[in-house]
PDB file of C-alpha atoms in Angstrom:
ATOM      1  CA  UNK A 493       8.798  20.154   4.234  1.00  0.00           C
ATOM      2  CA  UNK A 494       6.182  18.453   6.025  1.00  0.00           C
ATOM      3  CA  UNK A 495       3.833  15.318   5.148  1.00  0.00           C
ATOM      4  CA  UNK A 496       1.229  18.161   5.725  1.00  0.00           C
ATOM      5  CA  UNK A 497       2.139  20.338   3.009  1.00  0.00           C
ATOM      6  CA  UNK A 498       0.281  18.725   0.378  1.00  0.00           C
ATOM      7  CA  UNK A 499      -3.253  18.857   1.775  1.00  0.00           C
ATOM      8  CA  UNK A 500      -4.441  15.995  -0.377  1.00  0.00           C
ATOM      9  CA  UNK A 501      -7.765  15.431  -2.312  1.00  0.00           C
ATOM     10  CA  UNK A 502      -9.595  12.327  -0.559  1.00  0.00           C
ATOM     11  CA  UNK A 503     -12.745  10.226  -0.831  1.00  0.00           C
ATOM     12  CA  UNK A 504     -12.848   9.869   2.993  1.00  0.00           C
ATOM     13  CA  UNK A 505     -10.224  12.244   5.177  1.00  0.00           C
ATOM     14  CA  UNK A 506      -9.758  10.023   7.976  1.00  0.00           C
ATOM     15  CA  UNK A 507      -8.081   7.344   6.050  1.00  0.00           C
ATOM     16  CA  UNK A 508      -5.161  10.065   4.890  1.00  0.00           C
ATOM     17  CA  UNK A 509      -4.614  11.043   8.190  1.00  0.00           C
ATOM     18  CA  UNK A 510      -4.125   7.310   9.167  1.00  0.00           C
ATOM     19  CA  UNK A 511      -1.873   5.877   5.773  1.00  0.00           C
ATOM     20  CA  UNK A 512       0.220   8.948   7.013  1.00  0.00           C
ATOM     21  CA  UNK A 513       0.676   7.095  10.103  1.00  0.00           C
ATOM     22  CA  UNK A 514       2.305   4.070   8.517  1.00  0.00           C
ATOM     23  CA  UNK A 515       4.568   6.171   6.079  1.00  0.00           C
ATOM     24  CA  UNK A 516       7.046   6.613   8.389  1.00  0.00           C
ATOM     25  CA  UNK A 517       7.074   2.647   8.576  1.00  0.00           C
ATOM     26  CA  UNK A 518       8.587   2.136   4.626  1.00  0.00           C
ATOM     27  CA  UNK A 519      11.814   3.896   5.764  1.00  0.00           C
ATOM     28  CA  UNK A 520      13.676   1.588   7.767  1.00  0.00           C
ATOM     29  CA  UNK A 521      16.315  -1.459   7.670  1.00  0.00           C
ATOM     30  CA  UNK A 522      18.504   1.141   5.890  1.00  0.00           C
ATOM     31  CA  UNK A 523      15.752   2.263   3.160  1.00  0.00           C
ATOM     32  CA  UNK A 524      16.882   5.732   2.004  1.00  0.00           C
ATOM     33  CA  UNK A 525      16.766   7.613  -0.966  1.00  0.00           C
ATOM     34  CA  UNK A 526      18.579  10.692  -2.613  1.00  0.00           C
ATOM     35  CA  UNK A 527      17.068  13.367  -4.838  1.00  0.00           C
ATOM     36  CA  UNK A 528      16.735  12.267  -8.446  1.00  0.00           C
ATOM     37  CA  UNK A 529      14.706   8.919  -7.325  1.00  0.00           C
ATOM     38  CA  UNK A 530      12.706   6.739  -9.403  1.00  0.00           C
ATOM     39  CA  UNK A 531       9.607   5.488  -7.079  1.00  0.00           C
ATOM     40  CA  UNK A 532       6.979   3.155  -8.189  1.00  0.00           C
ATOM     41  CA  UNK A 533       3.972   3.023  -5.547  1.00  0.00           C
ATOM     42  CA  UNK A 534       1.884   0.150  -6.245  1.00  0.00           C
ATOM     43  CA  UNK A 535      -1.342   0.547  -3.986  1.00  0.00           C
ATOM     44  CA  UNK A 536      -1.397   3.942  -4.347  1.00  0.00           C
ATOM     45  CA  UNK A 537      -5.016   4.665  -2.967  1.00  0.00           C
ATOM     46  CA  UNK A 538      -4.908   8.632  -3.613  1.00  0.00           C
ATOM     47  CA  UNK A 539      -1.189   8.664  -3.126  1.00  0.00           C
ATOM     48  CA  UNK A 540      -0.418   9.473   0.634  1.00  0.00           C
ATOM     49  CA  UNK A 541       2.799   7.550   0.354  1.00  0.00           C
ATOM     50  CA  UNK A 542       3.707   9.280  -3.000  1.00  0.00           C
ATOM     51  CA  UNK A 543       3.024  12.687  -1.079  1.00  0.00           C
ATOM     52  CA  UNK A 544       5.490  11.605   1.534  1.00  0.00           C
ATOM     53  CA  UNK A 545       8.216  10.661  -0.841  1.00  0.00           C
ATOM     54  CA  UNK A 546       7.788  14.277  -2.912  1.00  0.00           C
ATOM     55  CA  UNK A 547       7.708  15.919   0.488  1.00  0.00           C
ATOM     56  CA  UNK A 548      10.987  13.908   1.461  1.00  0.00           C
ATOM     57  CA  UNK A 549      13.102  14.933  -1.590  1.00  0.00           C
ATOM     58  CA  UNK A 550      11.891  18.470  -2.288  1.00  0.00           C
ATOM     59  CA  UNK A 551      10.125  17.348  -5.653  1.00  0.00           C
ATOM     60  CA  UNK A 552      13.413  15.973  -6.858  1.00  0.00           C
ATOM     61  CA  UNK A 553      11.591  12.366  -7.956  1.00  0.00           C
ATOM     62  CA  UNK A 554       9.823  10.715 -10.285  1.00  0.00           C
ATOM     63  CA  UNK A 555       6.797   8.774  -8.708  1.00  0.00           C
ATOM     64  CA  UNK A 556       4.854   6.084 -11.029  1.00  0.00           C
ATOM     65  CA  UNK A 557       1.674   5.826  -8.989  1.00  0.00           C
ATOM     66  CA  UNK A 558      -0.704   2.025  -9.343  1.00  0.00           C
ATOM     67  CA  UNK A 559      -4.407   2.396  -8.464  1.00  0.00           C
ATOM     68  CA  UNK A 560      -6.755   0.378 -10.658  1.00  0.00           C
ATOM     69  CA  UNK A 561     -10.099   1.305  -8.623  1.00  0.00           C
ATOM     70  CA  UNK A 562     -11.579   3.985 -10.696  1.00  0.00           C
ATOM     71  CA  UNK A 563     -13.059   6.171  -7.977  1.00  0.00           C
ATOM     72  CA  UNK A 564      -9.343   6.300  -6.297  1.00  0.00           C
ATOM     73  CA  UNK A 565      -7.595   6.669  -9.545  1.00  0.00           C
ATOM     74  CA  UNK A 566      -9.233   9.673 -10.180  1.00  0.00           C
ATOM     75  CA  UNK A 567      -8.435  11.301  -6.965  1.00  0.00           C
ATOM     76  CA  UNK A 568      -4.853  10.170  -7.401  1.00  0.00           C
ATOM     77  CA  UNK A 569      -4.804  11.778 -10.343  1.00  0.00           C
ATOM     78  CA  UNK A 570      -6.013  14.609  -9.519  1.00  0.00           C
ATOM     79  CA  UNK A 571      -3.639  14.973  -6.640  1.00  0.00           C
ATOM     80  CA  UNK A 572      -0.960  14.273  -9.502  1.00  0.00           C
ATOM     81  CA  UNK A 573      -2.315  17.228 -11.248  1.00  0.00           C
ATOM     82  CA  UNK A 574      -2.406  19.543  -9.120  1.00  0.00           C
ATOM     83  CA  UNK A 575       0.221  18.896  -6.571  1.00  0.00           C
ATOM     84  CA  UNK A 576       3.099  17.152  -7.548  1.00  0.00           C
ATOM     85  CA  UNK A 577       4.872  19.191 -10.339  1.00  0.00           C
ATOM     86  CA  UNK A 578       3.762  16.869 -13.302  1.00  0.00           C
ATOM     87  CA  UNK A 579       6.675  14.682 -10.967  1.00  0.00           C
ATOM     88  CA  UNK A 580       3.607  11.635 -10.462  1.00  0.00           C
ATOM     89  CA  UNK A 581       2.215   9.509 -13.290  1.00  0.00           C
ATOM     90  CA  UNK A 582      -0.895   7.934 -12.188  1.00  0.00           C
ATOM     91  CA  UNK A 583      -1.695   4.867 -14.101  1.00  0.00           C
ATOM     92  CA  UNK A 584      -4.793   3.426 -13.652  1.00  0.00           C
ATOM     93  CA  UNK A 585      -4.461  -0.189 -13.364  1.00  0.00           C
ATOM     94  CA  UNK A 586      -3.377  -2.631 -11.134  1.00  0.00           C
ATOM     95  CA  UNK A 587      -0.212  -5.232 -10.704  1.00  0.00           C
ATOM     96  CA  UNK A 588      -0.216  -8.816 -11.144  1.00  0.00           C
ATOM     97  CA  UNK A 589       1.638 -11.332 -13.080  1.00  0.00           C
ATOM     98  CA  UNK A 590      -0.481 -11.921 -15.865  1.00  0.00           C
ATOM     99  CA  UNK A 591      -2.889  -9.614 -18.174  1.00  0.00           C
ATOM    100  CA  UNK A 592      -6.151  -9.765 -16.897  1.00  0.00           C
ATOM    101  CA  UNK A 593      -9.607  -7.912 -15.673  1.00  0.00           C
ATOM    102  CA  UNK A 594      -9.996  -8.989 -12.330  1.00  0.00           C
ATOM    103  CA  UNK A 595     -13.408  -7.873  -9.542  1.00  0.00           C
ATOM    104  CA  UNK A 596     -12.099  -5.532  -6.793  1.00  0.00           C
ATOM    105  CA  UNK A 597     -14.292  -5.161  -3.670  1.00  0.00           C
ATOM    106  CA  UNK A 598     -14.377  -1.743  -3.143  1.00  0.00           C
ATOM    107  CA  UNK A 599     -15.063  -0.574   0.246  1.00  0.00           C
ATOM    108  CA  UNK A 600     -16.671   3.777  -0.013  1.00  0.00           C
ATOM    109  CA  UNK A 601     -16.355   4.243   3.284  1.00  0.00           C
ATOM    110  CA  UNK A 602     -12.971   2.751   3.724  1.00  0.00           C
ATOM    111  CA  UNK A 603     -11.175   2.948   0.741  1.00  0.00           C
ATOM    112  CA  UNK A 604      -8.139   1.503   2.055  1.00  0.00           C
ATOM    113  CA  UNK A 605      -8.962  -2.303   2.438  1.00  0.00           C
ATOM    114  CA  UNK A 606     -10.576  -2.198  -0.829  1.00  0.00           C
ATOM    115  CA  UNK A 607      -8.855  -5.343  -2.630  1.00  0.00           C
ATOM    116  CA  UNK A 608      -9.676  -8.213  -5.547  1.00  0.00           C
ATOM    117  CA  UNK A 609      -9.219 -10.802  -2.378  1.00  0.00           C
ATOM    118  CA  UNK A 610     -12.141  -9.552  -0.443  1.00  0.00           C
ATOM    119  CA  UNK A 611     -15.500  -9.982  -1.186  1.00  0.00           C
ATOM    120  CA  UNK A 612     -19.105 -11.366   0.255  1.00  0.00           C
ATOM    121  CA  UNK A 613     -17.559 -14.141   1.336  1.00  0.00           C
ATOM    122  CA  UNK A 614     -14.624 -13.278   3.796  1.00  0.00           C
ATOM    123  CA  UNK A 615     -15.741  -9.630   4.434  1.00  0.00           C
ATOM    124  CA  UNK A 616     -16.603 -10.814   7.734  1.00  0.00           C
ATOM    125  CA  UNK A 617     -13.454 -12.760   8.880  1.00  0.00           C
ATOM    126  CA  UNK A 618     -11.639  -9.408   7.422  1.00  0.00           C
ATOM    127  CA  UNK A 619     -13.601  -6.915   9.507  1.00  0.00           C
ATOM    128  CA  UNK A 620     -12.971  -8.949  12.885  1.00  0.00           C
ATOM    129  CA  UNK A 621      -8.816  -9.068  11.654  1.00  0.00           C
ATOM    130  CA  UNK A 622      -8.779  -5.549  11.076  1.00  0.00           C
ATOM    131  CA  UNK A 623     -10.322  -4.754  14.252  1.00  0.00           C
ATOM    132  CA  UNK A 624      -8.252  -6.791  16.219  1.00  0.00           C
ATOM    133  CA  UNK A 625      -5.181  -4.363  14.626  1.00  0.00           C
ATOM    134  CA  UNK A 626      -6.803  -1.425  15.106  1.00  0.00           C
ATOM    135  CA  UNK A 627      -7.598  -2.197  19.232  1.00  0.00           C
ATOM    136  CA  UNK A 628      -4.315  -3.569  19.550  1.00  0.00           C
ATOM    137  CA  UNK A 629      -2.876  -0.060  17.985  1.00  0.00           C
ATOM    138  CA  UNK A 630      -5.543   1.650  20.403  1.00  0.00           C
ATOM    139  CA  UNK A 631      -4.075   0.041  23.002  1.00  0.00           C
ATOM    140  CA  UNK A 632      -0.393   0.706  22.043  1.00  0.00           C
ATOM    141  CA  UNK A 633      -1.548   4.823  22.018  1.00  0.00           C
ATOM    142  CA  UNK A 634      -1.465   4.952  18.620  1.00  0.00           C
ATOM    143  CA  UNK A 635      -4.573   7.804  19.303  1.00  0.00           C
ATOM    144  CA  UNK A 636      -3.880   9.457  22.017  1.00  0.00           C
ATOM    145  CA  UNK A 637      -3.383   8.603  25.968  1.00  0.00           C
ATOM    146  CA  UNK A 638      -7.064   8.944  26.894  1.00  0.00           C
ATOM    147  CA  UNK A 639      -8.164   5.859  24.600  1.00  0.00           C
ATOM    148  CA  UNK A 640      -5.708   3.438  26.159  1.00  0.00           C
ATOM    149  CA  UNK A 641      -7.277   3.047  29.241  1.00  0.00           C
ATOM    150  CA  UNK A 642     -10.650   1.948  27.705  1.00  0.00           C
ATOM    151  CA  UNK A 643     -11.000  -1.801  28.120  1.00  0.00           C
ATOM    152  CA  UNK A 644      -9.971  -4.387  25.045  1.00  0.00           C
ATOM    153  CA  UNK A 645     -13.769  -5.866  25.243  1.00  0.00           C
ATOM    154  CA  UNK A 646     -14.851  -2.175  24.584  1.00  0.00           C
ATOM    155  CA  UNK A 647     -12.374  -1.188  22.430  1.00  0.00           C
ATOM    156  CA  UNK A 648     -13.402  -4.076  20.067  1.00  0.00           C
ATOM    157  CA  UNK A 649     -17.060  -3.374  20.420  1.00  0.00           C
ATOM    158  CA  UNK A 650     -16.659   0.263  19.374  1.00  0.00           C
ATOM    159  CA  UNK A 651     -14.331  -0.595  16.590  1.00  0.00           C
ATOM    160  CA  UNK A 652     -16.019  -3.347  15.450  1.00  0.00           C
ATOM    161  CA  UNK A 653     -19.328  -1.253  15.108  1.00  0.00           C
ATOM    162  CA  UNK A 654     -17.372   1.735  12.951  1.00  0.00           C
ATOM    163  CA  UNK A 655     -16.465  -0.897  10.610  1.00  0.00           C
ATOM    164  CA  UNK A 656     -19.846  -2.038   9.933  1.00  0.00           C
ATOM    165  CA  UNK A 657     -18.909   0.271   6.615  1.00  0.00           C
ATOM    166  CA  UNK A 658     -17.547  -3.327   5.043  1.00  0.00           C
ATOM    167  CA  UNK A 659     -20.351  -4.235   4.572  1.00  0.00           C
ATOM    168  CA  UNK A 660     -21.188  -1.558   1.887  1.00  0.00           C
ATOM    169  CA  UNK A 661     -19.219  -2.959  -0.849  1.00  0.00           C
ATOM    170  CA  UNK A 662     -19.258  -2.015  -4.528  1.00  0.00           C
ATOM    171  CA  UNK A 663     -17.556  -4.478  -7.451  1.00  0.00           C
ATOM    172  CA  UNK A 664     -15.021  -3.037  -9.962  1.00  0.00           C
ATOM    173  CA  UNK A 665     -13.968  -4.912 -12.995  1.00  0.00           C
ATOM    174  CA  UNK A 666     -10.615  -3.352 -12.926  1.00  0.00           C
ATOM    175  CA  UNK A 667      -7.337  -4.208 -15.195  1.00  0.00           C
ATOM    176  CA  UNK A 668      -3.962  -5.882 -14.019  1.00  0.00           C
ATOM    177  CA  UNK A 669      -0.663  -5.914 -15.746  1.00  0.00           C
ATOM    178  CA  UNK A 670       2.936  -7.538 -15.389  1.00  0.00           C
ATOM    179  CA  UNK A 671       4.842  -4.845 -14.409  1.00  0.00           C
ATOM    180  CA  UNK A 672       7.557  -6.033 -16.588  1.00  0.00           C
ATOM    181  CA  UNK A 673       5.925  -4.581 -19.657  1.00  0.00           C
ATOM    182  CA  UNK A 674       5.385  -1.608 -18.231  1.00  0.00           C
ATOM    183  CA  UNK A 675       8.738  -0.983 -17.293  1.00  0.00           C
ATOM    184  CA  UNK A 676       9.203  -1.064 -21.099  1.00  0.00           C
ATOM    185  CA  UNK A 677       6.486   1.222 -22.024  1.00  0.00           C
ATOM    186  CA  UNK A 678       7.647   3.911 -19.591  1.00  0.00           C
ATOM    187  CA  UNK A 679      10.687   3.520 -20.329  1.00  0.00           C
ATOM    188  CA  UNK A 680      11.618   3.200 -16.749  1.00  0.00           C
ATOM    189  CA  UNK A 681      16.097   2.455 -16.321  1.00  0.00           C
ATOM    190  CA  UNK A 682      16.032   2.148 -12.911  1.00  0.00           C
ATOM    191  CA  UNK A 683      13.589   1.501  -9.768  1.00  0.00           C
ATOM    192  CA  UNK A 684      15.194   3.116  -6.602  1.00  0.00           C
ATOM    193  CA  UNK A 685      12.028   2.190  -4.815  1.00  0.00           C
ATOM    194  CA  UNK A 686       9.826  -0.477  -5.383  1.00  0.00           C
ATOM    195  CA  UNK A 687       6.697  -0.060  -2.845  1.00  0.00           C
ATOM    196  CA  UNK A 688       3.984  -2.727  -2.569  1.00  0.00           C
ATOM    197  CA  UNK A 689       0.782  -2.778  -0.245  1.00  0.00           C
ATOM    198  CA  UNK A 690      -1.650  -4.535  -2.349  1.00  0.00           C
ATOM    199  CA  UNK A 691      -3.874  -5.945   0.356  1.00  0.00           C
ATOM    200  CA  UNK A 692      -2.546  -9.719  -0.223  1.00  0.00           C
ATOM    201  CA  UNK A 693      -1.631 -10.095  -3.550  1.00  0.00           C
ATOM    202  CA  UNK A 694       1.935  -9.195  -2.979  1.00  0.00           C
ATOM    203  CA  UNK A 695       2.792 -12.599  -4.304  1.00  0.00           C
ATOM    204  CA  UNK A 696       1.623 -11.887  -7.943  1.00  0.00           C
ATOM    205  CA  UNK A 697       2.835  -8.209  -8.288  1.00  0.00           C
ATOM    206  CA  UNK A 698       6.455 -10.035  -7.616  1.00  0.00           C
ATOM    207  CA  UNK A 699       5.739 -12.886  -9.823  1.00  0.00           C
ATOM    208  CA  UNK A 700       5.052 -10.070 -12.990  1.00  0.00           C
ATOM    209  CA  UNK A 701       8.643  -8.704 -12.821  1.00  0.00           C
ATOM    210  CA  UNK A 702      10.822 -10.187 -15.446  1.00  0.00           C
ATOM    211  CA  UNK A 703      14.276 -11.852 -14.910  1.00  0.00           C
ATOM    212  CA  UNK A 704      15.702  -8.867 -17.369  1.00  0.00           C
ATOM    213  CA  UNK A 705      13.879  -6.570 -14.784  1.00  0.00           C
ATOM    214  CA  UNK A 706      15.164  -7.671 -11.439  1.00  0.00           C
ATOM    215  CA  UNK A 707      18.757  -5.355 -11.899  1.00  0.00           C
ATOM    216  CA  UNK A 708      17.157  -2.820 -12.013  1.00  0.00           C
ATOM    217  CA  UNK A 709      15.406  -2.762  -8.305  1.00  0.00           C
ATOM    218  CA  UNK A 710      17.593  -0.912  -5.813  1.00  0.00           C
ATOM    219  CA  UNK A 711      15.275  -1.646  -2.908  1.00  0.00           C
ATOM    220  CA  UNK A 712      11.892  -2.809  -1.923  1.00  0.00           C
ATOM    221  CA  UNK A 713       9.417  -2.616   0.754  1.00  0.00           C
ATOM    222  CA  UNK A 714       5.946  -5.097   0.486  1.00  0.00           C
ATOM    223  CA  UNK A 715       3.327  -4.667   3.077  1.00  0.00           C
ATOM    224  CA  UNK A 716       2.084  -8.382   3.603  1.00  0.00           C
ATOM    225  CA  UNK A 717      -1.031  -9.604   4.133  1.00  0.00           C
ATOM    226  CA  UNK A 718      -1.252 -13.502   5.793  1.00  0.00           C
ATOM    227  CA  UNK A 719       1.941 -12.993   7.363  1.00  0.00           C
ATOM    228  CA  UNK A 720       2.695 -16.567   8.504  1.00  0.00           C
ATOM    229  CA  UNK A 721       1.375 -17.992   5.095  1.00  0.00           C
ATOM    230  CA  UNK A 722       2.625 -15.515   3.095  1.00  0.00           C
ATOM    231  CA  UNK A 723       5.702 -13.378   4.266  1.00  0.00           C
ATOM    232  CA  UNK A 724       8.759 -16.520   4.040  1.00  0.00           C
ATOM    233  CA  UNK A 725       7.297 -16.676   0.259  1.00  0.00           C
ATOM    234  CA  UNK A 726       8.414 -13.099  -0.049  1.00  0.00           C
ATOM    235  CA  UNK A 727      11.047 -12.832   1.270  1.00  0.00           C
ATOM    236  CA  UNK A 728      12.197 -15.842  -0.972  1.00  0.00           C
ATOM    237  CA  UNK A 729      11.752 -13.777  -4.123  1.00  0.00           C
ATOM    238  CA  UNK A 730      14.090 -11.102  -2.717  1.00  0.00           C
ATOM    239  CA  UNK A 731      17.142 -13.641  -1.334  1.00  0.00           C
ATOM    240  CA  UNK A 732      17.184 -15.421  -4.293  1.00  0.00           C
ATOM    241  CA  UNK A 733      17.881 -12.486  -6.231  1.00  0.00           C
ATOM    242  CA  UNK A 734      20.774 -11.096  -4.248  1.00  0.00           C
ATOM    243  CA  UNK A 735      18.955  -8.650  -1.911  1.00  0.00           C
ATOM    244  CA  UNK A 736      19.626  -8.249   1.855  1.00  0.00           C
ATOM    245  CA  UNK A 737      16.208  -9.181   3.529  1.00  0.00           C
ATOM    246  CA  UNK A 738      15.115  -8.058   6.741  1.00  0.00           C
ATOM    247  CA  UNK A 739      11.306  -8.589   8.013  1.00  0.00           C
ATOM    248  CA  UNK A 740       9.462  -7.243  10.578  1.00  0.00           C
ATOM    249  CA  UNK A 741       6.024  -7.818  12.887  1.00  0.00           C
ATOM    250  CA  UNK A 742       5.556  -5.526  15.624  1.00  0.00           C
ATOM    251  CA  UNK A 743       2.629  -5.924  17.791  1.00  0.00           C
ATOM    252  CA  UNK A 744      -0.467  -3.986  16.187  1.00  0.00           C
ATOM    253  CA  UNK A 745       0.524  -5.787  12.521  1.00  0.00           C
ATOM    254  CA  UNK A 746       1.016  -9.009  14.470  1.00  0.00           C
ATOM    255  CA  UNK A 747      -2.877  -8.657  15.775  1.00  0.00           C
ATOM    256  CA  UNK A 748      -4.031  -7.768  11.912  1.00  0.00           C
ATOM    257  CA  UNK A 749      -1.782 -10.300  10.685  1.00  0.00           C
ATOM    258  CA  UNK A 750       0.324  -8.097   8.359  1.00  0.00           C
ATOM    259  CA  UNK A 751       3.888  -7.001   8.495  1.00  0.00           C
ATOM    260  CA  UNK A 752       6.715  -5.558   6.338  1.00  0.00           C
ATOM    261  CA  UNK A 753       9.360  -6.626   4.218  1.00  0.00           C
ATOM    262  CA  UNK A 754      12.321  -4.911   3.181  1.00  0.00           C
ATOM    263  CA  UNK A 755      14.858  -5.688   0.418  1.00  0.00           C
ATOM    264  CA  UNK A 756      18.148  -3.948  -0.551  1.00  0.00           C
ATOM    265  CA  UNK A 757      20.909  -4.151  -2.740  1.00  0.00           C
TER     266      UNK A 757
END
């Protein structure tokens, strides 16, 4: 099977196409898994990466699938419905490590930098760091040959223009739980794969796992936002814990100032 089996309910199409880019990305520094995975997607969006994962093992999984942004939760769940064998439970709140309501930005046109650290304030200073990943992945060929030959000054201009869509932001007061008790409620044993792109509150989604809890995490990949403020923090959690760590920043996530970590038993 194919990432393109699932033809996925969106809110815009263009952003499944790209988060099926990156999926390839998560499996790497020795991240596997078998059939008969558990797989908790925090970030979900409308659940590209869960897609990828079901696609990957033939259906053989259980996915538990985070989106706390109502409009996205119901596409997720949707998508659950329909497409994923009743093998996705799509719960509709966010991760943190504390019970609370917090204010999401949410972005219509570009669902996927919707986030509860974004708002009025830094929208700007966002736009310009996304666009400065987005040339620099432009520039690697990341779409198409043709594009790559355009100058940087340009290639920022025209970027920076298509993400003008920032600025049309909506607020969502949206719930966020310790995913401790969760773990209880769903009676989740085991977490073969612990995925986290949160759009910079990695930190907190870590910091709501129990001590009880951290056994049962075979492996975990975290998308980080702020890499040099954020990413030694981390890692931190994972060492201390007993997991192999390995981090990486390639080029286009060192212009956005993101990279991945990746933690194994």
């Amino acid at each position: 099977m194919t990432l393109d089996a699932i033809a996925l309910h969106s809110i815009n199409p263009w952003e499944v196409s790209f988060l099926r880019e990156e999926v390839g990305g998560y499996f790497a520094h020795g991240v596997d898994l078998e059939p008969g995975s558990i797989v908790l997607d925090v970030g979900a969006n409308v659940g590209v990466f869960s897609a990828a994962v079901y696609e990957r093992l033939d259906g053989e999984v259980r996915i538990y699938a985070f989106e706390p942004l109502p409009p996205l939760h119901e596409t997720l769940d949707r998508n659950g419905r329909e497409f994923f064998g009743g093998r996705l439970t799509a719960l509709p709140f966010g991760l943190a490590d504390a019970e609370a309501e917090l204010d999401f930005s949410y972005f219509p046109a570009a669902t996927i930098f919707s986030s509860s650290t974004r708002d009025e304030g830094n929208v700007e200073a966002e736009r310009r760091r996304v666009t400065a990943g987005i040339v620099e992945m432009i520039r690697a060929g990341g779409l198409g040959p043709a594009l790559r030959r355009v100058p940087a000054p340009v290639l920022r201009g025209i970027v920076g223009r298509k993400l003008r869509v920032m600025r049309e932001l909506e607020t969502h007061r949206v719930r966020v739980r310790p995913l401790s008790p969760v773990l209880d409620e769903q009676g989740i044993d085991r977490i073969d794969l612990l995925k986290i792109d949160v759009e910079g509150a990695e930190l907190a989604v870590l910091r709501g796992v129990e001590d009880r809890h951290w056994p049962l995490v075979r492996q975990a990949v975290v998308e980080v936002e702020g890499w040099e403020r954020t990413h030694e923090s981390v890692r931190d959690v994972f060492a201390a814990r007993g997991f192999t760590v390995e981090a990486e920043q390639n080029p286009v996530q060192r212009a956005a100032d993101i990279g991945m970590v990746f933690a194994r038993r």
